Amino acid sequence: MKSKEFVLHNGVIVPHPGFGTCKIPEEEVCGAVLRALEAGYRHFDTASFYGSESGLGEALRKSGLAREEVFIASKVWNTERGYERTRAAFAASLERMGLDYLDLYLIHWPANKKQFGDGAEALNAETWRALEDLYEEGIVRAIGVSNFLPHHLEGLLKTARICPMVNQVECHPGWLQFPVLEYCREHGIVVEAWSPLGRRAALDHPVIRDVAQRTGLTTAQVCLAWLRGHGVLPLPKAADPSRMEENLREEGMLDEKDMRAIDALAPMWLCSDPDMVDF
């Protein structure tokens, strides 16, 4: 089963959907990634904060696949912001995975005014400058951000040499974040969705269940098809091989009526606010 592709504004091709590794226990990461590779996933999302980088690297080595066949993304954590610390964090991520380059590197969360006051914008700019240099040095193929709202992106673009290629945000039924999606479309930034299934709150919602029953899809496939309909690249996570294959299957698009019905759902699940986090 072959994954589909998104194309970033620098021409880099990103397999779709990706496979998220957040909250997989460290001792289970290698096995989960090997099963996902067997199912057909070729895009894996990790982060220094997840504790899954070492297991992901081990799985790649055991898989026997050529490095260029797999797309690997990671992120710099909040305690490593700033130019020199970001570069050191990137090097540490490469070492943990046993790789000599990454396909995508992201700023995990924006520095916000709640924590950093008027210095937040400058801190984001310094962190981004490190990513730009890593990109121009050829040791990462694409760079982006995560959890950035339009005003964070506006601040970043005041001094950026390179526009982010990706913005990974919480995105699922009940929390599409239309302003983020619209801003990113206008600037050629691909939106990736973390927590694309929204936990049980979305999967058990009567509207999602109704669409699934009428279309012959599972409720998870409905959520993923809805995201595809909005041009969003989802990063689902699953431990069971049958669920991995279910999430990978592309079963067509939802019609306009079903898209609008899901669009209208009230907020559910986490609905994080990057301006309010203090970690």
Backbone as JSON, one array per atom type, in Angstrom:
{
  "sequence": "MKSKEFVLHNGVIVPHPGFGTCKIPEEEVCGAVLRALEAGYRHFDTASFYGSESGLGEALRKSGLAREEVFIASKVWNTERGYERTRAAFAASLERMGLDYLDLYLIHWPANKKQFGDGAEALNAETWRALEDLYEEGIVRAIGVSNFLPHHLEGLLKTARICPMVNQVECHPGWLQFPVLEYCREHGIVVEAWSPLGRRAALDHPVIRDVAQRTGLTTAQVCLAWLRGHGVLPLPKAADPSRMEENLREEGMLDEKDMRAIDALAPMWLCSDPDMVDF",
  "N": [[0.85, -1.2, 0.0], [0.73, 2.09, -0.99], [1.82, 5.3, 0.14], [0.51, 8.66, -0.29], [1.41, 11.91, -1.69], [2.62, 15.18, -0.72], [3.7, 18.38, -1.87], [6.22, 20.56, -0.99], [6.94, 24.14, -0.81], [9.53, 24.44, -1.68], [9.92, 22.4, -3.39], [10.39, 19.89, -2.29], [9.24, 16.61, -1.77], [6.71, 15.24, 0.2], [5.72, 12.32, 1.73], [2.37, 11.09, 2.21], [-0.18, 9.74, 4.26], [1.56, 10.95, 7.23], [3.29, 9.22, 9.91], [2.74, 9.41, 13.25], [4.77, 9.58, 16.19], [4.48, 10.35, 18.79], [4.1, 9.86, 22.28], [4.35, 7.1, 22.15], [5.53, 4.42, 23.99], [9.02, 4.29, 24.84], [10.31, 1.78, 24.61], [8.73, 0.53, 22.79], [8.82, 1.81, 20.38], [10.55, 1.11, 18.2], [9.48, -1.37, 17.26], [6.86, -0.53, 16.59], [7.36, 1.3, 14.53], [8.6, -0.35, 12.64], [6.43, -2.02, 11.99], [4.76, -0.09, 10.9], [6.27, 0.69, 8.66], [6.16, -1.69, 7.24], [3.45, -1.72, 6.67], [3.32, 0.33, 4.85], [3.88, 3.02, 5.32], [5.89, 5.91, 4.81], [6.73, 8.23, 5.9], [7.74, 9.7, 8.82], [7.12, 11.16, 11.93], [8.79, 12.7, 14.54], [10.27, 13.92, 17.61], [12.59, 15.64, 19.71], [11.56, 15.81, 22.26], [9.76, 13.71, 22.42], [11.03, 11.31, 22.96], [11.35, 9.29, 21.16], [13.19, 9.19, 19.15], [15.57, 7.58, 19.1], [14.55, 4.94, 18.94], [13.21, 5.12, 16.52], [15.35, 5.54, 14.73], [16.66, 3.08, 15.09], [14.76, 1.31, 14.04], [14.77, 2.1, 11.34], [17.32, 1.27, 10.56], [17.08, -1.5, 10.91], [15.13, -2.07, 9.06], [16.2, -2.2, 6.51], [15.7, -0.54, 4.4], [16.63, 1.94, 1.99], [18.04, 5.08, 2.93], [17.02, 7.33, 1.56], [14.47, 6.55, 0.92], [12.74, 7.02, 2.95], [11.01, 9.5, 4.76], [11.94, 11.7, 7.23], [11.06, 13.54, 10.04], [11.79, 15.88, 12.63], [11.86, 17.81, 15.73], [12.82, 20.84, 17.42], [12.98, 21.26, 20.88], [11.33, 23.28, 23.44], [13.08, 24.15, 25.5], [15.43, 24.39, 24.22], [15.61, 26.57, 22.6], [16.84, 29.39, 20.62], [19.84, 30.43, 18.87], [22.44, 28.95, 19.03], [21.82, 26.85, 20.81], [19.75, 25.59, 19.46], [21.06, 24.62, 17.19], [22.77, 22.79, 18.41], [20.85, 21.05, 19.48], [19.74, 20.0, 17.17], [21.94, 18.57, 16.13], [22.18, 16.67, 18.17], [19.79, 15.27, 17.88], [20.18, 14.1, 15.35], [22.32, 12.41, 16.02], [21.11, 10.67, 17.9], [19.35, 9.32, 16.22], [21.06, 8.24, 14.42], [21.57, 9.32, 11.93], [22.61, 11.26, 9.04], [21.4, 13.42, 7.97], [18.29, 15.3, 8.07], [14.92, 15.18, 6.84], [12.99, 17.04, 7.42], [12.81, 19.71, 9.7], [11.54, 21.18, 12.61], [10.43, 24.03, 14.58], [9.24, 23.4, 17.7], [7.29, 24.62, 19.44], [6.05, 28.0, 19.47], [7.91, 30.62, 21.05], [6.26, 32.47, 23.52], [4.48, 35.47, 24.57], [3.53, 35.24, 27.15], [5.47, 33.82, 28.55], [7.91, 35.01, 27.75], [7.58, 37.7, 27.33], [8.19, 40.82, 25.72], [10.4, 39.81, 24.47], [9.84, 37.5, 23.09], [9.38, 37.38, 20.29], [11.92, 37.96, 19.2], [13.35, 35.77, 20.16], [12.12, 33.64, 18.83], [12.9, 34.38, 16.25], [15.71, 34.07, 16.36], [15.92, 31.33, 16.81], [14.75, 30.42, 14.47], [16.59, 31.39, 12.62], [18.72, 29.67, 13.02], [17.62, 27.3, 11.99], [17.33, 28.08, 9.31], [20.04, 28.35, 8.56], [20.93, 25.69, 8.9], [19.41, 24.51, 6.91], [20.4, 25.82, 4.6], [22.95, 24.85, 4.68], [22.57, 22.3, 3.87], [21.96, 20.07, 5.45], [19.47, 19.56, 6.3], [16.47, 19.01, 4.62], [14.13, 20.45, 4.46], [12.42, 23.03, 6.26], [10.46, 24.15, 9.06], [7.69, 25.08, 11.19], [5.86, 24.53, 14.27], [2.7, 24.55, 15.79], [2.38, 27.3, 15.46], [0.59, 30.27, 15.36], [-1.15, 32.67, 13.19], [-0.19, 35.29, 14.0], [2.24, 34.67, 15.2], [3.62, 33.69, 13.0], [3.64, 35.96, 11.4], [5.33, 37.64, 12.91], [7.69, 36.14, 12.73], [8.25, 36.24, 10.0], [9.1, 38.83, 9.64], [11.86, 39.02, 9.79], [12.78, 36.75, 8.59], [14.7, 34.87, 6.23], [13.84, 32.78, 4.76], [10.71, 31.46, 4.03], [8.69, 29.53, 6.21], [8.19, 26.08, 5.4], [6.41, 24.26, 6.35], [3.74, 24.04, 8.71], [2.96, 22.58, 11.59], [0.15, 21.71, 13.32], [-2.32, 21.31, 15.96], [-5.09, 19.64, 14.8], [-8.22, 18.65, 13.93], [-11.56, 17.18, 13.69], [-13.8, 19.57, 14.95], [-11.8, 21.28, 15.59], [-10.43, 22.82, 13.44], [-9.03, 25.13, 12.99], [-9.36, 27.47, 11.23], [-8.33, 30.17, 10.68], [-5.52, 29.76, 10.82], [-5.15, 27.85, 8.82], [-6.0, 29.29, 6.54], [-4.14, 31.43, 6.5], [-1.74, 30.03, 6.12], [-2.18, 28.82, 3.63], [-2.21, 31.09, 2.01], [0.46, 31.79, 2.11], [1.83, 29.68, 1.07], [2.44, 27.55, 2.77], [2.55, 24.3, 3.92], [0.14, 22.67, 5.84], [0.3, 20.51, 8.55], [-1.32, 17.98, 10.48], [-1.41, 17.38, 13.87], [-2.63, 14.97, 16.21], [-4.85, 14.09, 14.54], [-7.17, 12.57, 14.65], [-8.48, 13.28, 16.88], [-8.95, 11.9, 19.3], [-11.3, 9.86, 21.21], [-13.42, 11.58, 21.37], [-13.97, 12.79, 18.9], [-14.11, 10.53, 17.21], [-16.29, 9.16, 18.2], [-18.36, 10.88, 17.79], [-21.71, 11.77, 16.93], [-22.18, 12.98, 14.36], [-19.86, 12.34, 12.9], [-20.07, 9.57, 13.0], [-22.43, 9.2, 11.55], [-21.71, 10.1, 8.97], [-19.75, 8.19, 8.43], [-21.28, 5.84, 8.35], [-22.93, 6.29, 6.1], [-21.08, 6.55, 4.05], [-19.55, 4.29, 4.08], [-17.09, 4.27, 5.22], [-14.67, 4.0, 7.89], [-14.87, 5.63, 11.12], [-12.42, 6.84, 11.7], [-11.29, 7.02, 9.14], [-13.07, 8.83, 8.02], [-12.43, 11.19, 9.44], [-9.8, 11.59, 8.52], [-10.21, 11.83, 5.75], [-11.72, 14.17, 5.72], [-9.79, 16.03, 6.6], [-7.98, 15.8, 4.43], [-9.63, 16.86, 2.5], [-9.49, 19.52, 3.13], [-6.96, 20.1, 2.43], [-4.97, 19.37, 4.24], [-2.23, 17.7, 5.74], [-2.31, 14.76, 7.43], [-1.12, 13.29, 10.54], [-1.49, 10.53, 11.72], [-1.5, 8.17, 14.47], [-0.97, 4.8, 15.32], [-1.06, 1.61, 16.9], [-1.81, -0.97, 16.32], [-1.49, -3.19, 13.56], [-3.64, -3.49, 11.7], [-5.09, -1.15, 12.11], [-3.16, 0.7, 11.37], [-3.03, 0.17, 8.6], [-5.64, 0.79, 7.91], [-5.71, 3.59, 8.43], [-3.96, 4.4, 6.5], [-5.15, 3.91, 4.09], [-6.62, 5.43, 1.28], [-9.71, 6.54, 0.7], [-11.18, 8.09, -1.04], [-12.87, 11.32, -1.4], [-14.85, 13.38, 0.8], [-18.23, 14.54, 0.3], [-19.5, 17.89, -0.35], [-21.54, 18.57, 1.45], [-21.11, 16.83, 3.64], [-18.55, 17.66, 4.37], [-19.04, 20.31, 5.25], [-20.76, 19.81, 7.37], [-19.08, 18.57, 9.22], [-17.23, 20.59, 9.53], [-18.7, 22.36, 11.07], [-18.75, 21.41, 13.65], [-18.57, 21.67, 17.22], [-15.83, 22.83, 19.32], [-13.64, 20.27, 20.48], [-11.82, 17.75, 22.31], [-8.38, 18.54, 22.8], [-7.65, 21.26, 21.97], [-5.55, 23.27, 22.0], [-3.89, 26.29, 23.06], [-1.36, 28.08, 21.86], [-0.43, 30.51, 22.88], [-0.85, 30.42, 25.55], [0.54, 28.39, 26.76], [2.96, 27.18, 29.15], [5.24, 25.7, 29.19]],
  "CA": [[0.0, 0.0, 0.0], [1.64, 3.23, -1.14], [1.32, 6.57, 0.65], [0.42, 9.73, -1.27], [2.48, 12.9, -1.55], [2.44, 16.62, -0.72], [4.91, 19.04, -2.37], [6.5, 21.81, -0.29], [7.21, 25.24, -1.74], [10.89, 24.31, -2.22], [9.94, 21.24, -4.28], [10.56, 18.63, -1.56], [8.04, 15.79, -1.75], [6.44, 14.67, 1.52], [4.72, 11.25, 1.68], [1.14, 11.35, 2.94], [-0.06, 10.49, 5.51], [2.72, 10.64, 8.05], [3.05, 8.38, 11.07], [3.17, 10.11, 14.46], [5.39, 8.72, 17.22], [4.3, 10.95, 20.12], [3.51, 9.06, 23.36], [4.62, 5.67, 22.07], [6.59, 4.1, 24.96], [10.32, 4.18, 24.18], [10.65, 0.39, 24.3], [7.83, 0.04, 21.75], [8.92, 2.63, 19.18], [11.16, 0.37, 17.1], [8.52, -2.32, 16.74], [5.75, 0.18, 15.97], [7.82, 1.88, 13.26], [8.79, -1.46, 11.7], [5.1, -2.42, 11.52], [4.27, 0.97, 10.02], [7.0, 0.56, 7.4], [5.6, -2.86, 6.55], [2.13, -1.33, 6.18], [3.5, 1.22, 3.71], [4.22, 4.41, 5.67], [7.24, 6.35, 4.46], [6.92, 9.54, 6.53], [7.67, 9.52, 10.27], [7.24, 12.4, 12.68], [9.28, 12.53, 15.89], [10.75, 15.16, 18.24], [13.48, 15.34, 20.83], [10.73, 15.71, 23.46], [8.96, 12.49, 22.43], [11.8, 10.15, 23.38], [11.19, 8.22, 20.16], [14.18, 9.31, 18.07], [16.47, 6.43, 19.07], [13.8, 3.79, 18.44], [12.95, 5.34, 15.1], [16.6, 5.26, 14.03], [16.9, 1.64, 15.14], [13.84, 0.68, 13.09], [15.24, 2.36, 9.98], [18.47, 0.4, 10.29], [16.61, -2.89, 10.82], [14.22, -2.23, 7.92], [16.93, -2.46, 5.28], [15.35, 0.44, 3.37], [17.59, 3.01, 1.75], [17.68, 6.29, 3.67], [16.23, 8.26, 0.76], [13.11, 6.05, 0.75], [11.93, 7.36, 4.13], [11.0, 10.92, 5.11], [12.04, 11.79, 8.69], [10.9, 14.89, 10.59], [11.92, 16.04, 14.07], [11.58, 19.17, 16.21], [13.61, 21.37, 18.53], [12.1, 21.49, 22.03], [11.25, 24.65, 23.95], [14.24, 24.5, 26.32], [16.61, 24.49, 23.35], [15.47, 27.7, 21.68], [18.01, 30.23, 20.45], [20.64, 29.97, 17.73], [23.43, 27.9, 19.32], [21.16, 25.7, 21.43], [19.0, 24.89, 18.42], [22.0, 23.85, 16.37], [23.21, 21.66, 19.23], [19.73, 20.11, 19.59], [19.65, 19.32, 15.88], [23.03, 17.6, 16.08], [21.86, 15.59, 19.1], [18.73, 14.46, 17.26], [20.82, 13.27, 14.32], [23.11, 11.37, 16.68], [20.2, 9.67, 18.47], [18.75, 8.53, 15.15], [22.09, 7.65, 13.6], [21.4, 9.85, 10.58], [23.49, 12.38, 8.7], [20.56, 14.56, 7.59], [16.86, 15.16, 8.27], [14.1, 15.67, 5.74], [12.23, 18.2, 7.91], [13.08, 20.08, 11.09], [10.55, 22.17, 13.01], [10.37, 24.62, 15.92], [8.12, 22.65, 18.27], [6.29, 25.6, 19.9], [6.57, 29.36, 19.47], [8.07, 31.36, 22.3], [5.1, 33.36, 23.62], [4.61, 36.62, 25.47], [3.26, 34.82, 28.52], [6.73, 33.4, 29.15], [9.09, 35.78, 27.36], [7.27, 39.11, 27.15], [8.53, 41.41, 24.43], [11.52, 39.11, 23.87], [9.41, 36.27, 22.44], [9.57, 37.46, 18.83], [13.35, 37.86, 18.9], [13.78, 34.41, 20.44], [11.67, 32.84, 17.69], [13.72, 34.74, 15.09], [17.03, 33.46, 16.51], [15.74, 29.9, 16.6], [14.51, 30.22, 13.03], [17.86, 31.64, 11.89], [19.48, 28.42, 13.1], [17.04, 26.37, 11.03], [17.68, 28.56, 7.98], [21.44, 28.01, 8.3], [21.0, 24.24, 8.72], [18.84, 24.24, 5.58], [21.33, 26.29, 3.57], [24.13, 23.98, 4.73], [22.21, 21.05, 3.22], [21.8, 18.92, 6.35], [18.03, 19.33, 6.44], [15.91, 19.26, 3.29], [13.03, 21.41, 4.58], [12.28, 23.55, 7.62], [9.14, 24.68, 9.34], [7.33, 25.39, 12.56], [4.75, 23.76, 14.8], [1.86, 25.29, 16.75], [2.46, 28.74, 15.22], [-0.61, 30.97, 14.91], [-0.77, 33.7, 12.22], [0.62, 36.4, 14.52], [3.6, 34.17, 15.39], [4.23, 33.63, 11.68], [3.89, 37.35, 10.97], [6.53, 38.09, 13.59], [8.84, 35.41, 12.19], [8.53, 36.67, 8.62], [9.72, 40.17, 9.62], [13.31, 38.91, 9.61], [13.13, 35.46, 7.97], [15.19, 34.79, 4.85], [13.12, 31.67, 4.14], [9.38, 31.25, 4.59], [8.5, 28.13, 6.62], [7.57, 25.18, 4.43], [5.41, 23.46, 7.05], [3.28, 24.41, 10.06], [2.26, 21.43, 12.17], [-0.72, 22.21, 14.38], [-3.44, 20.46, 16.36], [-6.11, 19.82, 13.76], [-9.13, 17.5, 13.92], [-12.94, 17.66, 13.77], [-14.01, 20.42, 16.11], [-10.66, 22.19, 15.78], [-9.71, 22.93, 12.18], [-8.21, 26.34, 13.05], [-9.49, 28.1, 9.92], [-7.39, 31.28, 10.42], [-4.19, 29.21, 10.57], [-5.19, 27.21, 7.51], [-6.08, 30.33, 5.51], [-2.86, 32.15, 6.45], [-0.72, 29.15, 5.55], [-2.47, 28.71, 2.19], [-1.8, 32.34, 1.35], [1.91, 31.88, 2.11], [2.41, 28.46, 0.52], [2.93, 26.72, 3.87], [1.76, 23.09, 4.1], [-0.33, 22.43, 7.21], [0.24, 19.13, 9.01], [-2.22, 17.86, 11.62], [-1.17, 16.43, 14.95], [-3.89, 14.5, 16.79], [-5.86, 14.28, 13.5], [-8.4, 11.83, 14.94], [-9.15, 13.95, 17.99], [-9.3, 10.94, 20.34], [-12.65, 9.3, 21.11], [-14.43, 12.65, 21.28], [-14.33, 12.93, 17.49], [-14.44, 9.23, 16.61], [-17.61, 8.73, 18.68], [-19.35, 11.94, 17.6], [-22.81, 11.31, 16.07], [-22.02, 13.45, 12.99], [-18.82, 11.52, 12.28], [-20.62, 8.21, 12.85], [-23.42, 9.24, 10.48], [-20.97, 10.16, 7.7], [-19.11, 6.89, 8.24], [-22.3, 4.85, 7.98], [-23.42, 6.55, 4.75], [-20.01, 6.45, 3.05], [-18.87, 3.0, 4.16], [-15.76, 4.48, 5.8], [-14.59, 3.98, 9.35], [-14.87, 7.01, 11.63], [-11.07, 7.38, 11.53], [-11.13, 7.39, 7.73], [-13.84, 10.06, 7.8], [-11.63, 12.31, 9.95], [-8.65, 11.79, 7.64], [-10.73, 12.33, 4.47], [-12.1, 15.57, 5.96], [-8.56, 16.81, 6.58], [-7.5, 15.84, 3.05], [-10.5, 17.79, 1.77], [-9.03, 20.88, 3.44], [-5.56, 20.22, 2.03], [-4.12, 19.2, 5.41], [-1.51, 16.43, 5.79], [-2.48, 14.23, 8.79], [-0.08, 12.46, 11.15], [-2.13, 9.62, 12.66], [-0.69, 7.19, 15.2], [-1.69, 3.57, 15.64], [-0.17, 0.51, 17.29], [-2.28, -2.2, 15.7], [-1.25, -3.19, 12.11], [-4.87, -3.28, 10.92], [-5.41, 0.28, 12.2], [-2.17, 1.38, 10.53], [-3.45, 0.04, 7.21], [-6.9, 1.54, 7.79], [-5.41, 5.02, 8.35], [-3.17, 4.66, 5.29], [-5.98, 3.78, 2.89], [-7.3, 6.64, 0.8], [-10.99, 6.02, 0.23], [-11.92, 9.13, -1.74], [-13.14, 12.56, -0.69], [-16.22, 13.59, 1.27], [-18.94, 15.55, -0.49], [-19.53, 19.22, 0.25], [-22.45, 18.56, 2.59], [-20.44, 16.19, 4.78], [-17.44, 18.53, 4.79], [-19.58, 21.44, 6.0], [-21.32, 19.32, 8.63], [-17.96, 18.35, 10.15], [-16.68, 21.93, 9.81], [-19.54, 23.08, 12.04], [-18.7, 20.79, 14.97], [-18.04, 22.49, 18.31], [-14.5, 22.4, 19.77], [-13.55, 19.08, 21.33], [-10.48, 17.24, 22.6], [-7.45, 19.39, 23.54], [-7.84, 22.65, 21.55], [-4.47, 23.98, 22.67], [-3.63, 27.69, 22.74], [0.09, 28.29, 22.0], [-0.11, 31.72, 23.64], [-1.1, 30.2, 26.97], [1.36, 27.32, 27.33], [4.07, 27.68, 29.98], [6.27, 24.67, 29.27]],
  "C": [[0.88, 1.24, 0.0], [1.01, 4.51, -0.6], [1.31, 7.61, -0.46], [1.47, 10.79, -0.96], [1.94, 14.32, -1.47], [3.75, 17.21, -1.24], [5.07, 20.37, -1.65], [6.91, 22.89, -1.28], [8.64, 25.26, -2.25], [11.04, 23.08, -3.1], [10.13, 19.9, -3.59], [9.21, 17.91, -1.48], [7.9, 15.12, -0.39], [5.4, 13.56, 1.38], [3.56, 11.53, 2.62], [0.37, 10.05, 3.09], [1.25, 10.16, 6.21], [2.31, 9.73, 9.2], [3.61, 9.08, 12.3], [3.71, 9.16, 15.5], [5.27, 9.3, 18.63], [3.6, 9.98, 21.06], [3.58, 7.55, 23.13], [5.72, 5.37, 23.08], [7.92, 3.8, 24.26], [10.64, 2.76, 23.75], [9.79, -0.19, 23.19], [8.0, 0.75, 20.42], [9.46, 1.83, 18.0], [10.17, -0.59, 16.46], [7.36, -1.64, 16.02], [6.16, 0.75, 14.62], [8.05, 0.78, 12.22], [7.44, -1.94, 11.15], [4.53, -1.37, 10.57], [4.98, 0.94, 8.66], [6.45, -0.59, 6.57], [4.23, -2.54, 5.95], [2.22, -0.39, 4.98], [3.8, 2.66, 4.03], [5.67, 4.69, 5.3], [7.57, 7.72, 5.02], [6.71, 9.36, 8.03], [7.99, 10.82, 10.98], [7.67, 12.1, 14.11], [9.68, 13.9, 16.43], [11.67, 14.76, 19.37], [12.67, 15.1, 22.11], [9.99, 14.37, 23.56], [9.71, 11.29, 23.01], [11.73, 9.0, 22.39], [12.25, 8.24, 19.07], [15.08, 8.08, 17.98], [15.78, 5.2, 18.5], [13.49, 3.9, 16.96], [14.2, 5.04, 14.28], [16.91, 3.78, 13.98], [16.02, 0.91, 14.12], [14.29, 0.9, 11.65], [16.41, 1.45, 9.62], [18.02, -1.05, 10.11], [15.76, -3.12, 9.57], [14.94, -2.62, 6.63], [16.6, -1.5, 4.15], [16.47, 1.46, 3.2], [17.11, 4.28, 2.43], [16.76, 7.19, 2.86], [14.79, 7.77, 0.52], [12.18, 6.48, 1.88], [12.11, 8.83, 4.48], [10.93, 11.04, 6.63], [11.98, 13.25, 9.13], [11.11, 14.87, 12.09], [11.78, 17.52, 14.42], [12.53, 19.56, 17.34], [12.66, 21.74, 19.67], [12.28, 22.88, 22.61], [12.47, 25.08, 24.77], [15.51, 24.68, 25.5], [16.5, 25.63, 22.34], [16.73, 28.56, 21.66], [18.95, 29.61, 19.43], [21.55, 28.8, 18.08], [22.77, 26.66, 19.92], [20.35, 24.9, 20.42], [19.92, 24.05, 17.54], [22.51, 22.62, 17.14], [22.11, 20.61, 19.34], [19.56, 19.33, 18.3], [20.72, 18.24, 15.76], [22.74, 16.41, 17.0], [20.76, 14.69, 18.55], [19.3, 13.56, 16.18], [21.58, 12.12, 14.95], [22.21, 10.28, 17.26], [19.6, 8.76, 17.39], [19.78, 7.82, 14.29], [22.0, 8.08, 12.15], [22.39, 10.97, 10.31], [22.72, 13.57, 8.11], [19.11, 14.25, 7.98], [16.12, 15.67, 7.04], [13.33, 16.93, 6.14], [12.58, 18.44, 9.36], [12.19, 21.26, 11.44], [10.87, 22.78, 14.37], [9.12, 24.07, 16.57], [6.97, 23.55, 18.73], [6.88, 27.0, 19.78], [6.85, 29.86, 20.88], [6.92, 32.38, 22.36], [5.34, 34.48, 24.63], [4.35, 36.26, 26.92], [4.55, 34.47, 29.25], [7.86, 34.41, 28.94], [8.82, 37.26, 27.11], [7.62, 39.61, 25.77], [9.72, 40.73, 23.76], [11.13, 37.87, 23.1], [9.69, 36.28, 20.95], [11.03, 37.31, 18.45], [13.86, 36.45, 19.14], [13.34, 33.46, 19.32], [12.53, 33.1, 16.46], [15.1, 34.09, 15.17], [16.98, 31.95, 16.3], [15.56, 29.6, 15.12], [15.78, 30.44, 12.21], [18.74, 30.4, 11.91], [18.95, 27.41, 12.09], [17.37, 26.78, 9.59], [19.12, 28.17, 7.62], [21.61, 26.5, 8.09], [20.48, 23.85, 7.34], [19.82, 24.64, 4.48], [22.62, 25.49, 3.54], [23.84, 22.59, 4.17], [22.05, 19.86, 4.13], [20.35, 18.74, 6.83], [17.4, 19.8, 5.13], [14.77, 20.27, 3.31], [12.93, 21.82, 6.04], [10.89, 24.14, 7.81], [8.94, 24.93, 10.82], [6.18, 24.48, 12.99], [4.02, 24.61, 15.84], [1.97, 26.8, 16.61], [1.12, 29.25, 14.7], [-0.2, 32.07, 13.93], [0.08, 34.82, 12.78], [2.04, 35.95, 14.84], [4.33, 34.13, 14.05], [4.54, 35.03, 11.15], [5.16, 37.88, 11.62], [7.77, 37.43, 13.02], [9.24, 35.94, 10.82], [9.11, 38.08, 8.53], [11.21, 40.09, 9.32], [13.73, 37.64, 8.87], [13.68, 35.64, 6.56], [14.39, 33.77, 4.05], [11.76, 31.54, 4.82], [9.27, 29.79, 5.04], [7.79, 27.32, 5.54], [6.41, 24.41, 5.02], [5.01, 24.16, 8.34], [2.47, 23.25, 10.57], [1.46, 21.91, 13.37], [-1.74, 21.15, 14.78], [-4.6, 20.71, 15.4], [-6.95, 18.55, 13.65], [-10.56, 18.03, 13.93], [-13.2, 18.39, 15.09], [-12.88, 21.4, 16.35], [-9.82, 22.25, 14.5], [-8.76, 24.12, 12.18], [-8.19, 27.03, 11.68], [-8.53, 29.26, 9.69], [-5.97, 30.81, 10.12], [-4.13, 28.63, 9.17], [-5.2, 28.25, 6.38], [-4.75, 31.07, 5.37], [-1.81, 31.28, 5.75], [-0.94, 28.94, 4.06], [-1.95, 29.93, 1.44], [-0.29, 32.44, 1.22], [2.59, 30.6, 1.62], [3.0, 27.53, 1.56], [2.01, 25.5, 4.0], [1.4, 22.92, 5.57], [-0.36, 20.93, 7.46], [-0.62, 19.09, 10.28], [-1.69, 16.87, 12.64], [-2.5, 16.18, 15.66], [-5.04, 14.6, 15.78], [-7.18, 13.55, 13.75], [-9.13, 12.37, 16.16], [-9.58, 13.04, 19.12], [-10.74, 10.47, 20.17], [-13.71, 10.38, 20.92], [-14.9, 12.84, 19.84], [-14.82, 11.61, 16.91], [-15.83, 8.76, 17.02], [-18.71, 9.77, 18.43], [-20.45, 11.48, 16.63], [-22.68, 11.76, 14.61], [-20.99, 12.61, 12.25], [-19.35, 10.11, 12.03], [-21.63, 8.16, 11.7], [-22.73, 9.27, 9.11], [-20.32, 8.81, 7.4], [-20.12, 5.85, 7.76], [-22.75, 5.04, 6.53], [-22.36, 6.36, 3.68], [-19.32, 5.1, 3.04], [-17.45, 3.11, 4.68], [-15.8, 4.19, 7.3], [-14.6, 5.43, 9.83], [-13.49, 7.63, 11.53], [-10.84, 7.82, 10.09], [-11.92, 8.64, 7.38], [-13.04, 11.27, 8.25], [-10.47, 12.62, 9.01], [-9.09, 12.33, 6.27], [-11.14, 13.79, 4.59], [-10.86, 16.47, 5.95], [-8.0, 16.91, 5.17], [-8.31, 16.84, 2.23], [-10.14, 19.24, 2.0], [-7.56, 21.07, 3.1], [-4.57, 20.06, 3.16], [-3.51, 17.8, 5.39], [-1.6, 15.88, 7.22], [-1.31, 13.35, 9.22], [-0.72, 11.53, 12.17], [-1.12, 8.69, 13.32], [-1.55, 5.98, 15.48], [-0.68, 2.51, 16.0], [-0.52, -0.78, 16.58], [-2.07, -2.15, 14.18], [-2.5, -2.95, 11.28], [-5.3, -1.81, 10.96], [-4.42, 1.11, 11.37], [-2.61, 1.36, 9.07], [-4.74, 0.82, 6.95], [-6.62, 3.03, 7.61], [-4.66, 5.37, 7.07], [-4.03, 4.64, 4.03], [-6.65, 5.11, 2.55], [-8.58, 6.2, 0.11], [-11.82, 7.09, -0.49], [-12.21, 10.32, -0.84], [-14.59, 12.59, -0.22], [-16.9, 14.62, 0.39], [-19.05, 16.84, 0.32], [-20.42, 19.26, 1.49], [-21.8, 17.95, 3.82], [-19.28, 17.04, 5.29], [-17.96, 19.65, 5.67], [-20.15, 21.0, 7.34], [-20.22, 19.1, 9.67], [-17.3, 19.69, 10.5], [-17.41, 22.61, 10.96], [-19.48, 22.49, 13.45], [-18.06, 21.72, 16.01], [-16.66, 21.97, 18.73], [-14.57, 21.2, 20.69], [-12.1, 18.64, 21.38], [-9.64, 18.36, 23.19], [-7.63, 20.88, 23.25], [-6.82, 23.57, 22.22], [-4.32, 25.41, 22.17], [-2.14, 27.96, 22.95], [0.48, 29.53, 22.79], [-0.27, 31.53, 25.14], [-0.21, 29.11, 27.59], [2.51, 27.92, 28.13], [5.12, 26.61, 30.16], [7.34, 24.94, 28.21]]
}
